[in-house]
Coordinates of N, CA and C and ligand atoms in Angstrom, one line a residue:
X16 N -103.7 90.7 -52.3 CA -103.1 89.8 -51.4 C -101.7 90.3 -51.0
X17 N -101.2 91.4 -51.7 CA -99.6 91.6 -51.3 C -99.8 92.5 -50.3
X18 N -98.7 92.6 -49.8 CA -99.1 93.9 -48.5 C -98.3 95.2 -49.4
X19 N -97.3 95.3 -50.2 CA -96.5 96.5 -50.9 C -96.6 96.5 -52.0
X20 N -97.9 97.1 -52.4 CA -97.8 97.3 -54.3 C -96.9 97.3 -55.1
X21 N -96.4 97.5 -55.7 CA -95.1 97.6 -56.7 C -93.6 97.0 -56.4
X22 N -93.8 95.8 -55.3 CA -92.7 94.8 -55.5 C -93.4 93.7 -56.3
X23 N -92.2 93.0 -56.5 CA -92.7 91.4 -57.0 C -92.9 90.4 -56.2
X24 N -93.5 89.8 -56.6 CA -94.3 88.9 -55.6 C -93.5 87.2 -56.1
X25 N -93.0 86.8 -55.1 CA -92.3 85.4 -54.7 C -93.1 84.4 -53.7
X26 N -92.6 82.9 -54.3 CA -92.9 82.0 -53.5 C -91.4 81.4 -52.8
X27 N -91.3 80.7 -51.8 CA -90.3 80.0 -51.5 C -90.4 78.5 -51.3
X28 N -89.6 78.0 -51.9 CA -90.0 76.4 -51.7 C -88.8 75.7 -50.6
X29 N -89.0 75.3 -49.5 CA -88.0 74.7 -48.6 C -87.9 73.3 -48.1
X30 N -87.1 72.5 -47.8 CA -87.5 70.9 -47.5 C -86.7 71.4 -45.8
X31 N -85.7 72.0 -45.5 CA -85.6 71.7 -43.8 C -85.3 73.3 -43.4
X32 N -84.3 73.5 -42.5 CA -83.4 74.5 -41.8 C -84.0 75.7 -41.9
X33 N -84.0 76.1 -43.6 CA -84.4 77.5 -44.2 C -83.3 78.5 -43.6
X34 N -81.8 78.4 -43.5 CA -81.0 79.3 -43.3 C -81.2 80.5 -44.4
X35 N -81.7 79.9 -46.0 CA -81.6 80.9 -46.6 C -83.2 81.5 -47.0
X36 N -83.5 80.7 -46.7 CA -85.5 81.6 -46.6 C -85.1 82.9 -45.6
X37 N -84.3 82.1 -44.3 CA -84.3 83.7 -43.0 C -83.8 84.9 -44.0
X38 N -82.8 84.3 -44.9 CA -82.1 85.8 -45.4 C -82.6 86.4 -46.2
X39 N -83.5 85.7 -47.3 CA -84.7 86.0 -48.3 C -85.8 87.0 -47.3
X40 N -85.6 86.6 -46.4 CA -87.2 87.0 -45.3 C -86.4 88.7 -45.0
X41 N -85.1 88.7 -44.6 CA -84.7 89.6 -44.1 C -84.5 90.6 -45.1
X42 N -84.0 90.4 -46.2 CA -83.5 90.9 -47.4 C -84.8 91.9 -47.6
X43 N -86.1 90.9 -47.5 CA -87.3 91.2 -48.7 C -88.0 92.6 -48.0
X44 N -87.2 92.3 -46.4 CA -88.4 93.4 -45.2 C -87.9 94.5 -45.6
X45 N -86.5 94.9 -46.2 CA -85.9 96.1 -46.2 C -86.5 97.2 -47.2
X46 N -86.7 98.6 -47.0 CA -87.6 99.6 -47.5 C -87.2 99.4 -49.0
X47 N -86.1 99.5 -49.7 CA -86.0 99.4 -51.1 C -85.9 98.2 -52.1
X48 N -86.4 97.2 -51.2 CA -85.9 95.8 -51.9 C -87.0 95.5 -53.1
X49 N -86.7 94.8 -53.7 CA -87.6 94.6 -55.2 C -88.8 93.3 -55.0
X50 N -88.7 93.1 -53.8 CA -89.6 91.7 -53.9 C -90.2 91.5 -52.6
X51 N -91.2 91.0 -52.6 CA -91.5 90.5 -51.3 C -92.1 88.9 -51.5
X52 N -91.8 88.2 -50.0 CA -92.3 87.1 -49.8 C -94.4 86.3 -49.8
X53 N -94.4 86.0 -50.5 CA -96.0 85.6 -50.2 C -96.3 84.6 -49.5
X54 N -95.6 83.9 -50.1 CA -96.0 82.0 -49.2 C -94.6 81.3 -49.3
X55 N -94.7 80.3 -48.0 CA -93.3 79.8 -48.0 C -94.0 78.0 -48.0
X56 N -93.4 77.3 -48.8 CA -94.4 76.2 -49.0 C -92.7 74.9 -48.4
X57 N -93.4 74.1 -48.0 CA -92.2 73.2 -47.5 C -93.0 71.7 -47.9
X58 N -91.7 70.6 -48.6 CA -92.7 69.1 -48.7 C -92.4 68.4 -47.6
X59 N -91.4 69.4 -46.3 CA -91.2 68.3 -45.0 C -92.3 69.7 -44.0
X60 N -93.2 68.5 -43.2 CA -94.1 69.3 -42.4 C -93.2 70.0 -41.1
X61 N -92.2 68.6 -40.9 CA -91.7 69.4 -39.6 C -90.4 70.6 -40.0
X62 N -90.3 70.5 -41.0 CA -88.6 71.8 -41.7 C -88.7 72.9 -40.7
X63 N -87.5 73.4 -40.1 CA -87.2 74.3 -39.5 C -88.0 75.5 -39.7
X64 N -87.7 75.7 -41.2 CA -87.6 77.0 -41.6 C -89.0 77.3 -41.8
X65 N -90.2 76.7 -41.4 CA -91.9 77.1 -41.1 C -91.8 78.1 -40.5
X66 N -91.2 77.8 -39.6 CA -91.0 78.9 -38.3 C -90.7 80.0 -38.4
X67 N -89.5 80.3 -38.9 CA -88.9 81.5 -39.7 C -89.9 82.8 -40.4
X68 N -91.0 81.6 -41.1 CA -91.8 81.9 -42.2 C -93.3 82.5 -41.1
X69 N -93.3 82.0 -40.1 CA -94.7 82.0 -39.4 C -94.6 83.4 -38.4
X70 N -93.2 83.4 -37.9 CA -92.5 84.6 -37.4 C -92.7 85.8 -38.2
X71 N -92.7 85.6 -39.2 CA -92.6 86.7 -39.9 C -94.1 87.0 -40.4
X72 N -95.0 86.2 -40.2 CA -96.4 86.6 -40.8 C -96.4 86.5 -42.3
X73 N -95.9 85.1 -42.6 CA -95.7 85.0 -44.2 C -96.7 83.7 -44.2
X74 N -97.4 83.8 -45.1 CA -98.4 82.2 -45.1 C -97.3 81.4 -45.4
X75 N -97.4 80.1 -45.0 CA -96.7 79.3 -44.7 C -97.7 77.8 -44.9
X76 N -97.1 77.0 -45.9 CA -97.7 75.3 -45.7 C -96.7 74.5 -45.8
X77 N -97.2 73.4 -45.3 CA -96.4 72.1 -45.4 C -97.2 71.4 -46.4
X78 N -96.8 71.0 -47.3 CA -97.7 69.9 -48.4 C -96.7 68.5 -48.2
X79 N -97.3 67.6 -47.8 CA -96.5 66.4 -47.1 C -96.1 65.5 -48.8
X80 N -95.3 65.2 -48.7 CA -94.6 64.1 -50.3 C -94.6 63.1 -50.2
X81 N -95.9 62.7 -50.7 CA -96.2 61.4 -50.8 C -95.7 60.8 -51.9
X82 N -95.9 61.5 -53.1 CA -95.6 61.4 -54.1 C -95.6 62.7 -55.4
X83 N -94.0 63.0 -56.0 CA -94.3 63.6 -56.7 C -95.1 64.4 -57.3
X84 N -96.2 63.4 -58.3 CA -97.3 63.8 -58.8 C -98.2 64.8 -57.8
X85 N -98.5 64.2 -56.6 CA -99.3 64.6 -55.8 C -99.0 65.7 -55.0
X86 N -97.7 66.1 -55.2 CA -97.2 67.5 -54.1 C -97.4 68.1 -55.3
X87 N -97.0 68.2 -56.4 CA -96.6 69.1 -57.1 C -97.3 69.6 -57.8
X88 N -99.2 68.8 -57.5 CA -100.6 69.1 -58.2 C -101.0 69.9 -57.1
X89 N -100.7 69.6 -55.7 CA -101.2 70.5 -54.6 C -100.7 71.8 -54.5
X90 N -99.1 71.4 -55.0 CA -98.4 73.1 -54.6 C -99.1 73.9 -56.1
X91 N -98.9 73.1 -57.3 CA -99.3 74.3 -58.5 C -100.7 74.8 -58.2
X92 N -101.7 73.9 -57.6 CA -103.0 74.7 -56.9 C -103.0 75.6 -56.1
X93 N -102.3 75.8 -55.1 CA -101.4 76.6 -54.4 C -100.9 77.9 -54.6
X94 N -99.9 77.7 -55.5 CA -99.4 78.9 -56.2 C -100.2 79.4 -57.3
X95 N -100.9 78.7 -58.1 CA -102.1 79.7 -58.8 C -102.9 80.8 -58.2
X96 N -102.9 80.5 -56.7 CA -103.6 81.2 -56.4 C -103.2 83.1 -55.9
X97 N -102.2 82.8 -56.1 CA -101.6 84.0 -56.0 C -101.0 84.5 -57.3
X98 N -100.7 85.9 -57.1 CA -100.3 86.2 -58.9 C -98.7 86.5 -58.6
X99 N -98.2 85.8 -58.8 CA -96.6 85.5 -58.7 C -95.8 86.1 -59.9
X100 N -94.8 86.5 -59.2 CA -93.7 86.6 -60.6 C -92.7 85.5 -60.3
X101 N -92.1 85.3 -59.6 CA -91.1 84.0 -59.3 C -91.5 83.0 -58.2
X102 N -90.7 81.9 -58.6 CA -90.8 81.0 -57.2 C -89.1 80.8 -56.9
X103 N -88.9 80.3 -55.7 CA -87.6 80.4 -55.5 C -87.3 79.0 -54.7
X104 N -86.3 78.3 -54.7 CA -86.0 77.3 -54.1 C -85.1 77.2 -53.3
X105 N -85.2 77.4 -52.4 CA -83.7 77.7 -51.3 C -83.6 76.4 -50.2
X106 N -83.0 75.6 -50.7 CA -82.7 73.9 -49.7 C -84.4 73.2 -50.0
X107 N -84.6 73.4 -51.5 CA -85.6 72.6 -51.4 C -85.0 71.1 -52.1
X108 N -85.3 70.4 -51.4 CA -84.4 68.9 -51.9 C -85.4 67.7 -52.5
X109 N -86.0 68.5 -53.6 CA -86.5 67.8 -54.4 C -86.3 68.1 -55.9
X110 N -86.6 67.3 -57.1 CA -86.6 67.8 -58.7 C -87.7 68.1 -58.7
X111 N -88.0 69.2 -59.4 CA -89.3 69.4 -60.0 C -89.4 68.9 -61.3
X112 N -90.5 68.5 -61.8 CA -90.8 67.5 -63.3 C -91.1 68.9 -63.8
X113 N -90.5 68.5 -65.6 CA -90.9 69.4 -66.3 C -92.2 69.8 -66.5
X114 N -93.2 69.0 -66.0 CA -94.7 69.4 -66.5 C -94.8 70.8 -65.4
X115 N -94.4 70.5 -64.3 CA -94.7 71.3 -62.9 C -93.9 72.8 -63.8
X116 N -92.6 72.7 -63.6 CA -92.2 73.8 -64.4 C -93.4 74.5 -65.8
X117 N -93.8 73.9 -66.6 CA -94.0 74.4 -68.0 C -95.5 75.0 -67.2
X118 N -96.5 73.9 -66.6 CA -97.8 74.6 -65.8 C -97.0 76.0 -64.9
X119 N -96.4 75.9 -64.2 CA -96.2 76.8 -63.6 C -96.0 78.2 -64.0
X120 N -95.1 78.0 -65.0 CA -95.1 79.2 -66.0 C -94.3 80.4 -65.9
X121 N -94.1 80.6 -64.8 CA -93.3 81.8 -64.6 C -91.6 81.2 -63.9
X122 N -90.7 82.1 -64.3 CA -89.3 81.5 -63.8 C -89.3 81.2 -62.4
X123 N -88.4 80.1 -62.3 CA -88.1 79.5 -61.0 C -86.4 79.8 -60.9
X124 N -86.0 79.9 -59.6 CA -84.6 80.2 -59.5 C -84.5 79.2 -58.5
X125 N -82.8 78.5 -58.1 CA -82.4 77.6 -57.2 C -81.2 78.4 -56.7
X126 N -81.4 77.9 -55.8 CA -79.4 78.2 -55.0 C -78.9 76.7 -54.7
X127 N -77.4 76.8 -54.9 CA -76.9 75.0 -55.4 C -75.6 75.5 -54.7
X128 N -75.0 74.6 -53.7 CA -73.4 75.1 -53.2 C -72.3 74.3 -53.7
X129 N -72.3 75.1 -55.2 CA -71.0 74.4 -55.8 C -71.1 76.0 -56.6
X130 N -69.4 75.8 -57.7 CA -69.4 76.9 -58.7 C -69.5 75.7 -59.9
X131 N -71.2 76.1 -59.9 CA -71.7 75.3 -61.4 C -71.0 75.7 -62.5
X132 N -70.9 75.1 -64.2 CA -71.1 73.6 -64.1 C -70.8 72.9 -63.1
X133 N -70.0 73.2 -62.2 CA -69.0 71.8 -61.6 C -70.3 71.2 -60.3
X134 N -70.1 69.9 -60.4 CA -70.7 69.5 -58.8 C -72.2 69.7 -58.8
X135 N -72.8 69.5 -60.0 CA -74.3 69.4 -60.0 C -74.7 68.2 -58.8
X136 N -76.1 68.5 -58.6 CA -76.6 67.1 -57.1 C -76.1 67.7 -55.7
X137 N -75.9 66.3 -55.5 CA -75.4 66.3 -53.9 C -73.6 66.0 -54.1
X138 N -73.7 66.2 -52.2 CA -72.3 66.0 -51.7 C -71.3 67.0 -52.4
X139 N -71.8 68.4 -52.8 CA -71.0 68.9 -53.6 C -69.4 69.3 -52.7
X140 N -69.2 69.0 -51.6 CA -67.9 69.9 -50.5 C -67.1 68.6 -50.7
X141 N -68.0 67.8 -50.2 CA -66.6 66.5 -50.4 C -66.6 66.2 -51.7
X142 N -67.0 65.9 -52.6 CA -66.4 66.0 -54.0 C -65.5 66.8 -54.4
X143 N -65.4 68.6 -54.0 CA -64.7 69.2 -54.4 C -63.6 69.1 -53.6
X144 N -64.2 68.7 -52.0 CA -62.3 68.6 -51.4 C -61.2 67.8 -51.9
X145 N -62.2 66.1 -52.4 CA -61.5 65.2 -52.7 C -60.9 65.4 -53.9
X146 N -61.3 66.2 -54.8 CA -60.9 66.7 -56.2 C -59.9 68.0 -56.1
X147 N -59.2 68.2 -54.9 CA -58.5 69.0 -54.6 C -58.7 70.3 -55.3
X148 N -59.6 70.3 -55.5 CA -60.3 72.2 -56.1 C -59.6 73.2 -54.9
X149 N -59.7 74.1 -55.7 CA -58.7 75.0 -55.1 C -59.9 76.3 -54.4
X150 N -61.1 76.3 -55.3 CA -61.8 77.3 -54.8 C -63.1 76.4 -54.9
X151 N -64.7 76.3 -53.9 CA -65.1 76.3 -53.8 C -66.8 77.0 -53.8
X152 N -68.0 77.3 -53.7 CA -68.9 77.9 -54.2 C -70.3 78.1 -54.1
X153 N -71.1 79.0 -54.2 CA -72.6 78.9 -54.7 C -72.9 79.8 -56.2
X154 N -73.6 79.5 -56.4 CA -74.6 79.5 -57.6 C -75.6 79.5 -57.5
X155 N -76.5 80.9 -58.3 CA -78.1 81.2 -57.9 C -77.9 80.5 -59.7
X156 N -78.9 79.8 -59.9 CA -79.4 79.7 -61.3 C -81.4 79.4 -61.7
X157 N -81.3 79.8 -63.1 CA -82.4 79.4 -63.4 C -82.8 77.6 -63.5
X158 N -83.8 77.8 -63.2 CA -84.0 75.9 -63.0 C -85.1 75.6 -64.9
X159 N -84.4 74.7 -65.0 CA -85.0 74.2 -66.1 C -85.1 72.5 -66.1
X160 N -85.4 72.0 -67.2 CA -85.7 70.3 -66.7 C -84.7 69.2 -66.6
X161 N -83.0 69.9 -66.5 CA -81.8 69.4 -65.8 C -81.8 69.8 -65.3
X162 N -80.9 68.8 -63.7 CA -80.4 69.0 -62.8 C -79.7 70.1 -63.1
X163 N -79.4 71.5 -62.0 CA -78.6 72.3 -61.5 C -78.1 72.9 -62.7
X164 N -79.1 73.2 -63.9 CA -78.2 73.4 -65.1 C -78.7 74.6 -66.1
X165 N -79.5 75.0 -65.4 CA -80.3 76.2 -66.0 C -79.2 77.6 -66.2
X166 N -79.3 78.6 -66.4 CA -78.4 80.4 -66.7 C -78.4 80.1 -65.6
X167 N -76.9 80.5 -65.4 CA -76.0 81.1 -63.8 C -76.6 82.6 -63.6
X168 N -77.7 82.8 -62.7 CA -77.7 84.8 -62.6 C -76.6 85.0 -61.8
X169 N -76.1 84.4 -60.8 CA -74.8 84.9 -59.6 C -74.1 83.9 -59.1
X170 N -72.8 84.5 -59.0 CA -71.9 83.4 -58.4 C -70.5 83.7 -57.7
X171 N -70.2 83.3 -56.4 CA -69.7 83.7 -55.8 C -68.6 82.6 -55.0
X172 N -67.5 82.8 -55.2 CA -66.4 81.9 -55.1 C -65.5 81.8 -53.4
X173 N -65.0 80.7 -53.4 CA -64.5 81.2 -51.9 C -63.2 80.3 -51.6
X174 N -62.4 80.5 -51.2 CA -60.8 79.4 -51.3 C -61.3 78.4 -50.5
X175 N -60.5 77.3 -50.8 CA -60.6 76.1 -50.3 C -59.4 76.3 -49.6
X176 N -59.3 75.8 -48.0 CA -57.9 75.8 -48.1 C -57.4 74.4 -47.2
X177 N -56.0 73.9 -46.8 CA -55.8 73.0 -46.9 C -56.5 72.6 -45.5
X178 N -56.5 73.2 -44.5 CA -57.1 72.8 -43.2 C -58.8 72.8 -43.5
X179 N -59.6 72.7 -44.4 CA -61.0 72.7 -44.7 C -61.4 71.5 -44.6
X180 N -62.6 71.3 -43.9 CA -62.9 70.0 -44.3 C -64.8 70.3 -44.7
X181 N -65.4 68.8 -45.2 CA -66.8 69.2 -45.2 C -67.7 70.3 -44.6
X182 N -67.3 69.9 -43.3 CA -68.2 70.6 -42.5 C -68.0 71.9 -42.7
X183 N -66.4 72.5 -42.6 CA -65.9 74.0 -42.3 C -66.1 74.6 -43.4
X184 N -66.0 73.7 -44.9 CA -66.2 74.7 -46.0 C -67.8 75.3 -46.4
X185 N -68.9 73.6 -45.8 CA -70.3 74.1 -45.9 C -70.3 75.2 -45.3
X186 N -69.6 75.5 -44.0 CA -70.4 77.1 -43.1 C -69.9 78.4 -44.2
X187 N -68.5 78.0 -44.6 CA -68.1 79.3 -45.4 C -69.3 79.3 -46.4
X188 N -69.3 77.9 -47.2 CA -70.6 78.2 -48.9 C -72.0 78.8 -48.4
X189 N -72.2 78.3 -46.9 CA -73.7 78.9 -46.9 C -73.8 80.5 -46.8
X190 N -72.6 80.8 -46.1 CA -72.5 82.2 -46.1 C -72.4 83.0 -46.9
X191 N -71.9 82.4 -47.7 CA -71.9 83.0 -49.5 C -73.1 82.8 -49.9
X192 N -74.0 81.9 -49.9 CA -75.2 81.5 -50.4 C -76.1 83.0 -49.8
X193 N -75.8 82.8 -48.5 CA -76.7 83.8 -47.8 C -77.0 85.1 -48.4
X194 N -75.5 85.5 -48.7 CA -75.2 86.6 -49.9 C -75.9 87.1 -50.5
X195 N -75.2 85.9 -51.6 CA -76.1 86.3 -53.0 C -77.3 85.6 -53.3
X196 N -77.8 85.0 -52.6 CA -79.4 84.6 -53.7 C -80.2 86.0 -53.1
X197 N -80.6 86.9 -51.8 CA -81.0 88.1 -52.6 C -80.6 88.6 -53.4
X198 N -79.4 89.3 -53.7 CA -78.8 89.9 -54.8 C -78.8 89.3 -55.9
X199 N -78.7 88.3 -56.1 CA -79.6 87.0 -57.7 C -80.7 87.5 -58.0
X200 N -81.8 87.4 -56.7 CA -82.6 87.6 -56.7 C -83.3 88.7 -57.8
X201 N -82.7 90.3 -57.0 CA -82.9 91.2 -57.4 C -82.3 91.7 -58.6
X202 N -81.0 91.0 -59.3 CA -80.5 91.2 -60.5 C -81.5 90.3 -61.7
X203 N -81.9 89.5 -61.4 CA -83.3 88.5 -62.0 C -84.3 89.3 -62.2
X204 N -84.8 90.1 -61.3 CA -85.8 90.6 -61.2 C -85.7 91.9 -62.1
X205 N -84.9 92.9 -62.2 CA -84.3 94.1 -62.7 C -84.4 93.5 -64.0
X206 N -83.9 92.3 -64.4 CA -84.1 92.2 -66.2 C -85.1 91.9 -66.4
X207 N -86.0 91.8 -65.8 CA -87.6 90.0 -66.2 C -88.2 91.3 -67.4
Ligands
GRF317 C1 -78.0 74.9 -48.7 O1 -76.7 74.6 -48.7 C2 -78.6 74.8 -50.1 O2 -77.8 75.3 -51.1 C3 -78.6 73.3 -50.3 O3 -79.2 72.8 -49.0 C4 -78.8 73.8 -48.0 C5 -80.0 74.2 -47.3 O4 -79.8 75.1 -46.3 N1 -79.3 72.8 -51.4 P1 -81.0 75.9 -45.6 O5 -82.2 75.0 -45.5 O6 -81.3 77.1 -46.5 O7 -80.5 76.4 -44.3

């Protein structure tokens, strides 16, 4: 099923945009890279980032969320079917339950735009503006059965400064996100 023998084989989980699936996608095409993409699975049908995924000749589903239980029986059917070394979550904006984790079996990584611990969840820009933090962030981590709280593999920091607001600091964090979750990626991969 893979098209390049001797990478590792990834899933991507997305709920809209997929700014950072494009960079995972771009990242994965390049002659030396350690991984490649298999399937790009989304629990919103209409998410931008299908597209991204369909462009590129990457199997691509939408599994619609009706409920928990029921996405996360369809996706682990899903992903069995392929022999995976990672799954990856990039703007996927759901929790996965510990059972989906433990069935699943193999490590999962997230990208989160804060410098974890700090700012687990949402709204992480305006909490940190309003908390007058001085530097702001992403973080690739391992996902385990707390929120945003698994090993930090990468992290990469960025000033806050006084003229920043929500919007301006999201464009800087995603850019940093863009970054490093290949480079997470492939520092993850290098130790497995
Ligand atoms: C990113 O900031 C990600 O860290 C957060 O949601 C956003 C998704 O962006 N959880 P995209 O879908 O990758 O463009």
């Amino acid at each position: 099923m893979e098209k390049y023998p001797g990478k590792k084989k990834i899933a991507v989980f997305i709920s809209g945009r997929g700014s950072n699936l494009k960079s995972l996608i771009k990242f994965s095409k390049k002659k030396n890279s350690l991984f490649e993409i298999l399937l790009v699975v989304s629990n919103n049908l209409k998410a931008g980032g299908l597209n991204y995924a369909k462009k590129s000749k990457i199997k691509n589903f939408g599994i619609r969320y009706s409920n928990k239980t029921k996405f996360e029986s369809q996706s682990l059917k899903l992903l069995k079917q392929y022999d995976l070394d990672l799954l990856c979550l990039a703007g996927f904006m759901k929790i996965l339950s510990s059972s989906f984790i433990k069935k699943f079996s193999k490590p999962i990584l997230n990208i989160h735009p804060s410098l974890l611990p700090k700012y687990k969840g949402l709204n992480t820009h305006s909490r940190a503006i309003k908390n007058k933090e001085k530097f702001a962030g992403a973080s690739v981590h391992k996902v385990n059965q707390k929120l945003d709280s698994g090993k930090i593999i990468l992290q990469k920091k960025v000033k806050i400064l006084k003229k920043d607001n929500v919007r301006s600091l999201k464009k800087k964090v995603l850019k940093i996100e863009h970054e490093i979750y290949p480079k997470a990626i492939e520092k993850f991969l290098t130790n497995l």
